[in-house]
Coordinates of C-alpha atoms in Angstrom, one line a residue:
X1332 CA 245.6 -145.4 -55.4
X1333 CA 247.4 -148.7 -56.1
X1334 CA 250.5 -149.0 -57.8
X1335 CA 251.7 -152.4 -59.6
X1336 CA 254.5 -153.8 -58.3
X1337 CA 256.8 -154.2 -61.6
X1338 CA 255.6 -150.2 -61.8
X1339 CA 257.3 -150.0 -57.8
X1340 CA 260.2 -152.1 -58.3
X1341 CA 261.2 -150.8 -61.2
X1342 CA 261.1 -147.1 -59.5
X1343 CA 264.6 -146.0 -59.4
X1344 CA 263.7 -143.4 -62.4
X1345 CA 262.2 -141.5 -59.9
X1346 CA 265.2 -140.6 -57.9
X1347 CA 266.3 -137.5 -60.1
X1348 CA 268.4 -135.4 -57.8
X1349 CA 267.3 -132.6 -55.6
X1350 CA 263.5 -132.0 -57.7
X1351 CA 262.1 -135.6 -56.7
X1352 CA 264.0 -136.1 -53.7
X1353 CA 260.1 -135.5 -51.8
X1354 CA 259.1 -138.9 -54.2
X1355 CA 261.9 -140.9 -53.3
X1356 CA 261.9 -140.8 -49.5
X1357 CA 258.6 -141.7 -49.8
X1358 CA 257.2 -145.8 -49.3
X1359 CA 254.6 -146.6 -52.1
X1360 CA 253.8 -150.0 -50.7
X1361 CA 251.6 -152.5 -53.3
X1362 CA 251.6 -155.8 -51.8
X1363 CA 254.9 -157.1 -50.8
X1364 CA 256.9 -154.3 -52.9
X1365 CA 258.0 -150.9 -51.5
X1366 CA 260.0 -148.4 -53.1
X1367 CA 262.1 -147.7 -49.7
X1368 CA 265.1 -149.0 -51.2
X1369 CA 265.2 -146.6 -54.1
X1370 CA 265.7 -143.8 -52.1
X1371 CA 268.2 -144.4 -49.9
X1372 CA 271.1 -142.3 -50.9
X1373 CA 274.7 -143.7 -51.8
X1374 CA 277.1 -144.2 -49.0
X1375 CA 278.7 -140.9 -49.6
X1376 CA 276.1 -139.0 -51.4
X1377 CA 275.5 -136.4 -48.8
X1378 CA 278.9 -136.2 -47.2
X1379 CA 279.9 -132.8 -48.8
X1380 CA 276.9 -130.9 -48.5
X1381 CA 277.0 -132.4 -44.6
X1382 CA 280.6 -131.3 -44.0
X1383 CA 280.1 -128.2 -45.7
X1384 CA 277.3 -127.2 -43.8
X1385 CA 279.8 -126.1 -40.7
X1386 CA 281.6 -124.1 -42.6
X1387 CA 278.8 -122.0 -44.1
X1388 CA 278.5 -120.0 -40.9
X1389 CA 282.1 -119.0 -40.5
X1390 CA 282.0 -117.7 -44.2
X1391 CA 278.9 -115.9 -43.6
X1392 CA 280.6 -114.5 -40.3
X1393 CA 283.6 -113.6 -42.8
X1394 CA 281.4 -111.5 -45.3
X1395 CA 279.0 -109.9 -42.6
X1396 CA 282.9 -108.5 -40.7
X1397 CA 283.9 -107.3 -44.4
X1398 CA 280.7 -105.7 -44.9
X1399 CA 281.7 -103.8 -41.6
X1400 CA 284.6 -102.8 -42.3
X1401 CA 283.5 -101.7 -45.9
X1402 CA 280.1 -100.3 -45.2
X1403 CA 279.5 -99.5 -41.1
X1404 CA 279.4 -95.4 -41.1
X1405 CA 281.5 -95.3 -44.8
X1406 CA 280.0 -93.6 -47.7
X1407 CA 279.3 -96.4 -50.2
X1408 CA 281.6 -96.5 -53.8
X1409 CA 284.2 -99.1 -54.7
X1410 CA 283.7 -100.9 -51.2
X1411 CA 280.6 -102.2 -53.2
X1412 CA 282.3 -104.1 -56.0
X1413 CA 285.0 -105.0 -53.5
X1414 CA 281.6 -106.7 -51.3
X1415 CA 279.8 -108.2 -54.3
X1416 CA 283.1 -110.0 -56.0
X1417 CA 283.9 -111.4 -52.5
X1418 CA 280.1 -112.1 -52.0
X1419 CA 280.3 -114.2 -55.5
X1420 CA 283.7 -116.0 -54.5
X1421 CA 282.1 -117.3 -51.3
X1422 CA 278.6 -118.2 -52.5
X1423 CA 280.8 -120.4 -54.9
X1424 CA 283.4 -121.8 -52.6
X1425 CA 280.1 -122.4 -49.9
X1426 CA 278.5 -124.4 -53.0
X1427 CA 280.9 -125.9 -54.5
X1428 CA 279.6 -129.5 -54.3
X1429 CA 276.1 -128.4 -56.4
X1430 CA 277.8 -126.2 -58.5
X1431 CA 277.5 -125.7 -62.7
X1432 CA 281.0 -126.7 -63.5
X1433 CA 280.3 -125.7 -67.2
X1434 CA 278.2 -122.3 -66.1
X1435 CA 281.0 -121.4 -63.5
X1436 CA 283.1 -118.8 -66.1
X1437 CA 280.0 -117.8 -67.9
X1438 CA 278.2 -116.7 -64.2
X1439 CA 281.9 -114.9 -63.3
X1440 CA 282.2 -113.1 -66.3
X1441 CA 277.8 -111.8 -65.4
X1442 CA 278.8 -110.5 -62.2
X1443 CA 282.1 -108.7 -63.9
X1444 CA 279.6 -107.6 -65.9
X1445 CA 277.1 -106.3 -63.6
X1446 CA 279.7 -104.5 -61.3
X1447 CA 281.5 -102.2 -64.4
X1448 CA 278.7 -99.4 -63.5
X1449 CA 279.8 -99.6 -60.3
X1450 CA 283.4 -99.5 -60.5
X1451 CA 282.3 -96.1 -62.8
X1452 CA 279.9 -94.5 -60.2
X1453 CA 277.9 -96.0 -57.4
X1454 CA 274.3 -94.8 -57.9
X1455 CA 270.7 -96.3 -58.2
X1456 CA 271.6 -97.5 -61.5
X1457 CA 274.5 -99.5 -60.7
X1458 CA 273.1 -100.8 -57.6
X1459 CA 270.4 -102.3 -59.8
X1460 CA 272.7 -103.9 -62.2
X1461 CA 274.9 -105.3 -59.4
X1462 CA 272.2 -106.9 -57.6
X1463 CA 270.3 -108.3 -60.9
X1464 CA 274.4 -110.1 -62.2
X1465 CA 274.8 -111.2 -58.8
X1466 CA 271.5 -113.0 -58.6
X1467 CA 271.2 -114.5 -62.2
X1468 CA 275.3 -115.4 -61.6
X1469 CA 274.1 -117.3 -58.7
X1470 CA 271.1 -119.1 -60.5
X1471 CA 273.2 -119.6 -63.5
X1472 CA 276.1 -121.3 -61.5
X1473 CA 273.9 -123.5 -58.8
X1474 CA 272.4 -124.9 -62.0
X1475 CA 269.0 -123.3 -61.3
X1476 CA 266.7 -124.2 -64.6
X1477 CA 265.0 -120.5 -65.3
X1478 CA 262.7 -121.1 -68.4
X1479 CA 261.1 -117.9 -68.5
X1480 CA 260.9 -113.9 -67.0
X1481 CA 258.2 -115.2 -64.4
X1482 CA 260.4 -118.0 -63.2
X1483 CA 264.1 -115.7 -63.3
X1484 CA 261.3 -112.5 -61.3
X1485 CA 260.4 -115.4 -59.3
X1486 CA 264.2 -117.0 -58.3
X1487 CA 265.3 -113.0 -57.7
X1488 CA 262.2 -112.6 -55.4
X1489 CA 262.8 -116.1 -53.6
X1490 CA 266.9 -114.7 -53.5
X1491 CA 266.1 -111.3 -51.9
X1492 CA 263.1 -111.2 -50.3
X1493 CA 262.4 -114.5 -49.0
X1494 CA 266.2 -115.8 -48.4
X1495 CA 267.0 -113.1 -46.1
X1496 CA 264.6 -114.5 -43.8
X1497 CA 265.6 -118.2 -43.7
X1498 CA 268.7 -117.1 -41.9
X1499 CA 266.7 -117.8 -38.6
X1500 CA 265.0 -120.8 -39.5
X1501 CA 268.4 -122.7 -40.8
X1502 CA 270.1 -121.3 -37.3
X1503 CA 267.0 -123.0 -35.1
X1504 CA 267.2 -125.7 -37.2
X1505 CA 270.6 -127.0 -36.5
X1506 CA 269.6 -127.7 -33.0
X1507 CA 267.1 -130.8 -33.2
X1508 CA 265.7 -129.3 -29.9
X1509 CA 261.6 -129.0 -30.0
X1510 CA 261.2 -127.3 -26.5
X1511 CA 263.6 -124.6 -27.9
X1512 CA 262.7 -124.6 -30.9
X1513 CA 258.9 -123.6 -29.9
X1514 CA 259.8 -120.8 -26.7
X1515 CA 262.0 -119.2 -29.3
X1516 CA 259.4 -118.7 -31.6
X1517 CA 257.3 -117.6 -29.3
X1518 CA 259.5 -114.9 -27.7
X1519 CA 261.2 -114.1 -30.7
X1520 CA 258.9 -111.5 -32.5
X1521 CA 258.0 -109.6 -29.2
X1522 CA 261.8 -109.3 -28.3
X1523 CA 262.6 -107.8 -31.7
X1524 CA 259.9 -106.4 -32.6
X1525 CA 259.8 -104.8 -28.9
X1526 CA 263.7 -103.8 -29.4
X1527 CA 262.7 -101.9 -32.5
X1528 CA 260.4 -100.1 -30.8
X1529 CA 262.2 -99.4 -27.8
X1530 CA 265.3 -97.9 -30.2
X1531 CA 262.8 -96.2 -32.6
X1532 CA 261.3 -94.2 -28.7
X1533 CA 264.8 -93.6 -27.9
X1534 CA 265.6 -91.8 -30.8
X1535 CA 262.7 -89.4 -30.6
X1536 CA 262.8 -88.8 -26.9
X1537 CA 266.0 -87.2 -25.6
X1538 CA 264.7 -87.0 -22.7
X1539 CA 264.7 -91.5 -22.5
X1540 CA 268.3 -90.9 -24.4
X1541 CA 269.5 -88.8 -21.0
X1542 CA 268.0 -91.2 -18.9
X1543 CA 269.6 -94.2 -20.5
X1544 CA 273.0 -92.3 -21.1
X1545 CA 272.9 -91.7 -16.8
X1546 CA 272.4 -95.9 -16.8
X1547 CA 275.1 -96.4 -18.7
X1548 CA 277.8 -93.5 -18.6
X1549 CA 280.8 -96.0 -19.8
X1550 CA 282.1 -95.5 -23.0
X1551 CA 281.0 -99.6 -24.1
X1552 CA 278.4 -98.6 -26.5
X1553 CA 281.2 -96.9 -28.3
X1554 CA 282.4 -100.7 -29.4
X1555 CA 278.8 -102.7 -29.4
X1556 CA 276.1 -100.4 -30.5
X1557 CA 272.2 -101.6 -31.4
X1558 CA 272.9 -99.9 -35.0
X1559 CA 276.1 -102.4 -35.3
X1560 CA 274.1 -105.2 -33.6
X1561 CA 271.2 -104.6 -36.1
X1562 CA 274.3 -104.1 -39.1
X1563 CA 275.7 -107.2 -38.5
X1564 CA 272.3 -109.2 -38.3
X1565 CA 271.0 -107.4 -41.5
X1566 CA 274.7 -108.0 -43.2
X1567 CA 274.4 -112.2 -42.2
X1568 CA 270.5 -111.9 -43.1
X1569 CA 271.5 -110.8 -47.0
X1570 CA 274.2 -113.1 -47.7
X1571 CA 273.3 -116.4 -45.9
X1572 CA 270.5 -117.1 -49.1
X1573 CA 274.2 -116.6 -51.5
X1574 CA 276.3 -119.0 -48.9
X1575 CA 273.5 -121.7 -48.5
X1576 CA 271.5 -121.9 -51.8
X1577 CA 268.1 -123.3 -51.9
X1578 CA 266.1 -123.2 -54.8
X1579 CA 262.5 -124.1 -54.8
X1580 CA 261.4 -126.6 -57.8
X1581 CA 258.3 -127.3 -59.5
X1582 CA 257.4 -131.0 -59.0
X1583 CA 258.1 -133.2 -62.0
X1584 CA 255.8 -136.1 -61.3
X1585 CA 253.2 -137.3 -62.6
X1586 CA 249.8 -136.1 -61.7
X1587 CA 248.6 -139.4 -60.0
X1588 CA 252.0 -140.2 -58.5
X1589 CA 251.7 -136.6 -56.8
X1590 CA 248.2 -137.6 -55.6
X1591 CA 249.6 -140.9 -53.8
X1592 CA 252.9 -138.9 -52.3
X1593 CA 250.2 -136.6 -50.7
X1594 CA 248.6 -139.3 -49.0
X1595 CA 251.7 -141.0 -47.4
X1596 CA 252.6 -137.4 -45.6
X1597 CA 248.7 -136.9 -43.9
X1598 CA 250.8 -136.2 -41.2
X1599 CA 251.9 -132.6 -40.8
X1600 CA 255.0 -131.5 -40.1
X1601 CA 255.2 -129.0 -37.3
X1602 CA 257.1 -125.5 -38.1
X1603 CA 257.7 -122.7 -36.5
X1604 CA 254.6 -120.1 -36.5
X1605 CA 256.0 -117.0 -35.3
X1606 CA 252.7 -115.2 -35.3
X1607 CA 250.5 -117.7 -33.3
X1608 CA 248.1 -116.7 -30.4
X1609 CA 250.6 -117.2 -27.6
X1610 CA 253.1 -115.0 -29.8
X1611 CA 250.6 -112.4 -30.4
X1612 CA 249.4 -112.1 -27.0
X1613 CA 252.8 -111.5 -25.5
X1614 CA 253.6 -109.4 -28.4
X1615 CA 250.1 -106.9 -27.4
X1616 CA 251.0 -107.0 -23.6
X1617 CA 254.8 -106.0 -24.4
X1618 CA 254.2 -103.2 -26.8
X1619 CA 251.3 -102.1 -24.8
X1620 CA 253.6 -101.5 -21.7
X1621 CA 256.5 -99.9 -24.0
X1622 CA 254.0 -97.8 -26.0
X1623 CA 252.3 -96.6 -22.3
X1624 CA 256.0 -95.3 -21.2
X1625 CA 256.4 -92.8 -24.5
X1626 CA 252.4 -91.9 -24.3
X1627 CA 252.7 -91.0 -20.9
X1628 CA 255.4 -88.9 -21.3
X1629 CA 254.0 -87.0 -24.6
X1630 CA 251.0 -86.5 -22.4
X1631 CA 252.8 -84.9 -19.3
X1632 CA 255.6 -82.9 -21.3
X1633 CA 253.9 -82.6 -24.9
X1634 CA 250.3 -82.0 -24.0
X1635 CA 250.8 -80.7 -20.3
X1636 CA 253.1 -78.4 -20.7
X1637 CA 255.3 -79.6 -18.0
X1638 CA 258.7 -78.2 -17.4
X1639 CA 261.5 -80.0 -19.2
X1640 CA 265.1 -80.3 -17.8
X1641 CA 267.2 -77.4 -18.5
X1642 CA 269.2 -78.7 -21.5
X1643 CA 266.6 -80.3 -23.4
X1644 CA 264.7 -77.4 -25.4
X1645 CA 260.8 -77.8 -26.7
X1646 CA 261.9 -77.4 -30.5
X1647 CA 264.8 -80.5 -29.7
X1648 CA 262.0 -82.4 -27.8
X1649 CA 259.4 -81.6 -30.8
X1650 CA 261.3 -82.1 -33.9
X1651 CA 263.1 -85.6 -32.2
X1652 CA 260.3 -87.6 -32.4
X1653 CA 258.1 -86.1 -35.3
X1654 CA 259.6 -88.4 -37.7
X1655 CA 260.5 -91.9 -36.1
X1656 CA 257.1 -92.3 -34.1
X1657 CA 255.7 -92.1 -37.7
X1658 CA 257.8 -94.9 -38.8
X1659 CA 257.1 -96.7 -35.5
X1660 CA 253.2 -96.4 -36.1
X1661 CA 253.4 -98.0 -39.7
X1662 CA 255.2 -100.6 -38.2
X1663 CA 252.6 -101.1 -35.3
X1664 CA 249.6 -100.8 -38.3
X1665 CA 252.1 -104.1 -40.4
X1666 CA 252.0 -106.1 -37.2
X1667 CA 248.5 -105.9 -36.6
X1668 CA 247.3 -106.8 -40.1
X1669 CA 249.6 -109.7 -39.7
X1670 CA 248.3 -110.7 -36.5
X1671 CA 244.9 -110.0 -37.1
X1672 CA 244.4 -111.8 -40.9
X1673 CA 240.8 -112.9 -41.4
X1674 CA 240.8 -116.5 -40.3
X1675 CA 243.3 -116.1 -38.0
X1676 CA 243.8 -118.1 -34.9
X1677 CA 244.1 -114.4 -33.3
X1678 CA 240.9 -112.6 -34.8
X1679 CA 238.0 -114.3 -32.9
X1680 CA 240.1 -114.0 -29.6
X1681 CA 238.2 -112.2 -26.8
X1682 CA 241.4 -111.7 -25.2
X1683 CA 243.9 -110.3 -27.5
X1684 CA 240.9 -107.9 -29.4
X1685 CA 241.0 -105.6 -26.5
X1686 CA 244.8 -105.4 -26.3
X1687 CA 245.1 -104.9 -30.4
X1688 CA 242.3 -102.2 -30.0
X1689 CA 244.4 -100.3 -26.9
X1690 CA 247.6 -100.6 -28.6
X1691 CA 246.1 -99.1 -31.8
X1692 CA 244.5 -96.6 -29.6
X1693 CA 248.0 -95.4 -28.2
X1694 CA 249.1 -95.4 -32.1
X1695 CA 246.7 -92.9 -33.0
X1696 CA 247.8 -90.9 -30.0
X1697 CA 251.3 -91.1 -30.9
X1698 CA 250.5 -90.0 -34.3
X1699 CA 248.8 -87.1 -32.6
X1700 CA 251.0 -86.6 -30.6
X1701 CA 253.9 -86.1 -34.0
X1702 CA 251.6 -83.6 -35.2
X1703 CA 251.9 -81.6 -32.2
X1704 CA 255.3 -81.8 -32.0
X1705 CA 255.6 -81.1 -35.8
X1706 CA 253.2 -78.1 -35.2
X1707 CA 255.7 -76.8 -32.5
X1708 CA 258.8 -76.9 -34.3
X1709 CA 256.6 -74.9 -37.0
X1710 CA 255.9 -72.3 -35.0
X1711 CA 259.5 -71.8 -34.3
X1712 CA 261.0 -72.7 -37.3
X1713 CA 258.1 -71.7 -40.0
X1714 CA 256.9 -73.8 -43.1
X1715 CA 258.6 -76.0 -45.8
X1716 CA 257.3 -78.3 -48.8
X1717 CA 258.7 -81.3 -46.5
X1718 CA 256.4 -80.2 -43.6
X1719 CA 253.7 -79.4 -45.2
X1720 CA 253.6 -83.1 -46.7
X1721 CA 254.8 -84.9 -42.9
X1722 CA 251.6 -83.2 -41.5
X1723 CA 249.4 -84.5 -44.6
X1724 CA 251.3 -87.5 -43.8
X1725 CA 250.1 -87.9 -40.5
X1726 CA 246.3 -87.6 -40.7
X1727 CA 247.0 -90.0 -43.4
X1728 CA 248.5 -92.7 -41.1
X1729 CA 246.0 -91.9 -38.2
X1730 CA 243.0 -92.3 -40.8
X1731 CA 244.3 -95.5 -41.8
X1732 CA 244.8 -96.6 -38.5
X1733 CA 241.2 -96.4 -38.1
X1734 CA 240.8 -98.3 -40.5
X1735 CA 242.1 -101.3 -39.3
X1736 CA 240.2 -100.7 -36.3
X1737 CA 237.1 -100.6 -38.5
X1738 CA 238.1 -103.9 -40.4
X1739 CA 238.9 -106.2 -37.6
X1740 CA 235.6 -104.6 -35.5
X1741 CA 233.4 -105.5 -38.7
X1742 CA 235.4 -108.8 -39.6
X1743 CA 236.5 -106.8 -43.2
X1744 CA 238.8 -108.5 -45.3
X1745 CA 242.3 -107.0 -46.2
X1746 CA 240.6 -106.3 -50.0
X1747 CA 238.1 -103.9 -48.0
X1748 CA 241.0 -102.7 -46.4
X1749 CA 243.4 -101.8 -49.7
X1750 CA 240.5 -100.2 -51.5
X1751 CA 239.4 -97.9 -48.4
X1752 CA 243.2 -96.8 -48.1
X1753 CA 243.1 -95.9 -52.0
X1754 CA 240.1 -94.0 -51.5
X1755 CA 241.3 -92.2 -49.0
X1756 CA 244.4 -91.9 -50.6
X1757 CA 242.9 -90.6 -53.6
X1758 CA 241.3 -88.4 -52.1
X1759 CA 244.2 -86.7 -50.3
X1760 CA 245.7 -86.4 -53.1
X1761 CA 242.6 -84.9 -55.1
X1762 CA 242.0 -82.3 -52.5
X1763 CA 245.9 -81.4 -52.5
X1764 CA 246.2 -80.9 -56.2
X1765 CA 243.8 -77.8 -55.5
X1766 CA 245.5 -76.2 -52.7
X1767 CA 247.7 -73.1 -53.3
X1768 CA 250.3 -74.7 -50.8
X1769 CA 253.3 -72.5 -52.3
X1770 CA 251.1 -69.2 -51.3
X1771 CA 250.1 -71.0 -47.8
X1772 CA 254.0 -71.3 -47.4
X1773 CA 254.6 -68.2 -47.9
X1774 CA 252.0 -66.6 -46.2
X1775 CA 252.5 -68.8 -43.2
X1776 CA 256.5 -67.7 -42.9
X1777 CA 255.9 -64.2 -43.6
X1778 CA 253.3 -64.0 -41.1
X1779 CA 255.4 -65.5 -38.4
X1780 CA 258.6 -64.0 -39.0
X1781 CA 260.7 -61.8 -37.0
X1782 CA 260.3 -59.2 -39.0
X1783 CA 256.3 -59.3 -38.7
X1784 CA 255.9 -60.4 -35.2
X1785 CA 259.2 -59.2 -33.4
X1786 CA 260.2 -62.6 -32.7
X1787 CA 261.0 -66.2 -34.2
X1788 CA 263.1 -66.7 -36.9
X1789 CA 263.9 -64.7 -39.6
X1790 CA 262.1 -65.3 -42.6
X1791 CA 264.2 -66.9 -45.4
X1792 CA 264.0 -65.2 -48.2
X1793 CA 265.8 -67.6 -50.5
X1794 CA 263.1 -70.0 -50.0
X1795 CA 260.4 -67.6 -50.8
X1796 CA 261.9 -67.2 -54.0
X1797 CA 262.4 -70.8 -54.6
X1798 CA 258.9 -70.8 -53.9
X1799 CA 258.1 -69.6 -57.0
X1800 CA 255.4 -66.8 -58.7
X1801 CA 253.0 -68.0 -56.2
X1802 CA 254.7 -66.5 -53.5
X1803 CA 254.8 -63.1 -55.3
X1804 CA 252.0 -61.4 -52.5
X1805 CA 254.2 -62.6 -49.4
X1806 CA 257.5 -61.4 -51.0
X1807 CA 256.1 -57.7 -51.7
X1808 CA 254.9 -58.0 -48.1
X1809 CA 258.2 -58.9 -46.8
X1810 CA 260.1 -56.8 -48.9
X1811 CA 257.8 -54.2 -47.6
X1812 CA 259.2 -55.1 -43.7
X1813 CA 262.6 -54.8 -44.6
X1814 CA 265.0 -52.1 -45.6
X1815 CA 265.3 -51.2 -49.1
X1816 CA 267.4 -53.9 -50.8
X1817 CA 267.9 -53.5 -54.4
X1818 CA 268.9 -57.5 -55.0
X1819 CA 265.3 -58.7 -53.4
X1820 CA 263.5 -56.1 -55.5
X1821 CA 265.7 -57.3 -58.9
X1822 CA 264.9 -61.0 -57.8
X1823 CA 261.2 -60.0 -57.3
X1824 CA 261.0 -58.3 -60.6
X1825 CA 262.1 -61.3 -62.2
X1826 CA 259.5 -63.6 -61.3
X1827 CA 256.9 -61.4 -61.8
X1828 CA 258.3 -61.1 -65.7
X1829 CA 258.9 -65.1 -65.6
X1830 CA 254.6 -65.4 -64.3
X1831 CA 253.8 -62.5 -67.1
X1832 CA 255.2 -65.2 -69.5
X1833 CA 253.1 -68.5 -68.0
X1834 CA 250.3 -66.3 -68.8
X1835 CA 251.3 -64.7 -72.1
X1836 CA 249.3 -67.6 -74.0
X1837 CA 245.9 -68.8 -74.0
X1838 CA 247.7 -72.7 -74.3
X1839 CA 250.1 -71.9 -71.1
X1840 CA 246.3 -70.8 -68.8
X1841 CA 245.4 -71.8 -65.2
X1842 CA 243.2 -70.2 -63.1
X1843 CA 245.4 -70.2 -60.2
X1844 CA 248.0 -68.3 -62.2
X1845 CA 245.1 -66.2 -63.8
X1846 CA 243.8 -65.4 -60.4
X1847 CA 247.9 -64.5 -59.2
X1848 CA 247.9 -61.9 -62.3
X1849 CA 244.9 -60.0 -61.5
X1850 CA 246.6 -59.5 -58.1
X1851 CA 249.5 -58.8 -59.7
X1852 CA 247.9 -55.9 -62.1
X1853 CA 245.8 -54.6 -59.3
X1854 CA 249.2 -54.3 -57.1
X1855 CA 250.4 -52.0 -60.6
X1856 CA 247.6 -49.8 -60.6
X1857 CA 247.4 -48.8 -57.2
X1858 CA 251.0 -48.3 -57.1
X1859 CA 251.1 -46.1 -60.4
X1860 CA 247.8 -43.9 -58.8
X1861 CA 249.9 -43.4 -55.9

């Protein structure tokens, strides 16, 4: 599209600061007159923001060594107004060349605000205030124009959930190095992704912690840990988007004009793509090899029963690992979704198909192999709500597993996906709501106790109780095991009154608790003829 040249010459309206910036370095050429010239920037226009960029880092450095020394193993109270007033001070300081003069106090004064519940008690509640002054402060101050709740959800989003992440990007782009630039994004989600999993297998095998522990036997871990490693890269991944500010604007051209910059940047600019075929494909062939080491040990100690060193019981090796290789499944499950999106480079790939299919494979093994190892520390240690819900869990995580399998096998898209995991969902959650689980509980730890089976654990009787009138059958039997004790017989009594009650009225009925009395009454009547 054309533009007159009084129209192009006469262009210097379009240079509004920071929103056009994208229009004015751009060359609208009509004839002999360009628009070049409007857009190149005073003399000393950018100078702050360039020699403030330097220092950004070392302030970020600053905050991430205070959150250390504030947060690193300490239970969390004051230290958190302490962090977010020095958090405010430095996002200020870091921007002080765009900053609000006239919005400055009234930002302060927000985030004063916001930390008072706090400074009162640190909870859920104050945490939320905190974080919602210190990110409207920060709009407020940086002279962000919010006109509405979807715009202020949207700048909180764009602060918190997509700042975090630009930390890398800004750090890679410093160096104006493209051969660097690209082998780092290729390598970058298999290293972390693979040290993730490599800490998540070290934490549920203590058998690999021994192993690693007779590596190292030094004391150097004591000083650089992975948690402190993965603190401080967490601590500089949060404040970086409060130390250098970047808002994303809505254009404010003109239709037409918008049309014509489109055209003069046809040519793409390259960016990193952390989740291209080259990345996924060393990604699969790491994880595959990491995810064989913990698979073949589950299958030689876990499932074959092999003898395991002397200070390293079953229960230690069963209960370690129930928990995290859960968390490191639903991880693996993320990444593949991610690197298997319909239309993907990665999804028609007769190479990495087979690898995502093995290493989703050796997921639903490990998941497997958590329900064994929660089913052994069961059988030691008996039944809880928590357990009960960690095995539902599981077959959960397996199921959906599967059905990733199933979508990338039938070319599914992630809509057919979300609606099979609600089913499936659903329909846990259906079947659960009409299961007796407080009777399976305490039938289960009854059952298996000591005092029925000569060995084990005790059965808690504390929890029984807590169990409530559902229990009622497996108390009397346990009660019936041990000695006479007057207390478990007054506690028994008492929930037997408090279920007598629940079913007193006709508004109060349920037939579980209808089907619990008629045990209850037959239970009275046998003892009375006897």
């Amino acid at each position: 599209m054309s533009i007159p040249s009084r129209l192009a010459n006469d262009g210097w309206w379009l240079c509004k600061p920071r929103s056009a910036a994208l229009v004015c370095n751009v060359s609208l050429q009509t004839g002999s007159a360009t628009m070049a010239e409007s857009s190149t920037p005073a003399p000393h226009a950018g100078s702050i923001q360039e020699n403030a960029f330097p220092m950004r880092p070392a302030i970020a450095l600053a905050l991430a060594a205070l959150a250390d020394w504030l947060f690193y193993g300490q239970r969390t109270g004051i230290s958190a107004v302490i962090f977010a007033l020095a958090l405010t001070g430095a996002a200020f300081l870091a921007n002080f060349a765009r900053l609000n003069k006239a919005q400055v106090l009234p930002a302060g004064l927000l985030v004063l605000f916001g930390v008072v519940p706090a400074v009162e008690e640190f909870n859920a509640a104050s945490l939320f205030f905190m974080v919602l002054a210190l990110g409207v402060g920060l709009s407020l101050a940086t002279d962000r124009k919010l006109t509405g709740v979807g715009e202020q959800a949207a700048a909180l989003r764009e602060l918190y959930l997509i700042g975090p992440f630009r930390l890398l990007r800004d750090a890679i782009g410093a160096f104006n190095l493209p051969a660097l630039t690209a082998g780092f994004a290729v390598w970058f989600v298999p290293v972390a992704l693979g040290g993730i999993f490599a800490l998540l297998f070290v934490s549920a095998n203590p058998l690999l912690e021994k192993w690693i522990s007779l590596l190292n036997p030094g004391s150097a871990t004591s000083y650089i840990s992975p948690g402190r490693v993965m603190f401080w890269a967490a601590a500089l991944s949060l404040v970086w988007p409060f130390i250098h500010v970047r808002w994303r604007r809505k254009s404010e051209v003109t239709p037409d004009l918008a049309v014509t910059v489109t055209a003069a940047h046809e040519t793409p600019v390259q960016g990193l793509d952390f989740f291209g075929v080259a990345t996924i494909l060393r990604s699969l062939i790491l994880f595959n090899l990491l995810f064989a080491v913990q698979t073949a040990m589950d299958v030689f100690f876990l499932w074959g029963n092999a003898a395991l060193p002397a200070d390293i019981s079953y229960a230690a090796y069963a209960h370690r690992g129930a928990y995290p290789l859960i968390l490191t499944a639903l991880l693996a499950a993320g990444f593949v979704l991610i690197a298997m999106r319909p239309g993907g480079p990665a999804e028609q790939s007769k190479v990495i198909r087979p690898l995502v299919y093995l290493w989703v494979a050796q997921n639903v093994l490990l998941v497997a192999s958590s329900i064994l190892r929660l089913d052994l520390y069961v059988q030691i240690y008996l039944l809880t709500w928590w357990r009960v819900a960690a095995f539902i869990w599981m077959l959960v995580v397996a199921f959906g597993l599967l059905l990733i399998v199933a979508r990338i096998k039938f070319n599914r898209s992630n809509d057919w996906l979300i609606r099979a995991n609600l089913i499936t969902l659903t329909a846990t959650l259906y079947v659960c709501s009409l299961v007796n689980f407080p009777a399976i509980i305490a039938d289960y730890n009854v059952g298996h106790s000591r005092e029925a089976t000569g060995k084990g654990v005790p059965v808690d009787m504390n929890y029984l109780f807590h169990l409530g009138p559902q229990a009622l059958p497996a108390i009397d039997r346990a009660i019936a095991l041990r000695s006479f004790d007057p207390n478990l017989v007054f506690r028994r009594d008492y929930l037997v009154e408090q279920q007598r009650k629940d079913v007193a009225s006709w508004r109060s009925w349920g037939f579980r608790s209808w089907r619990l009395q008629r045990t209850l009454d037959a239970q009275q009547k046998s003892s009375a003829a006897s």
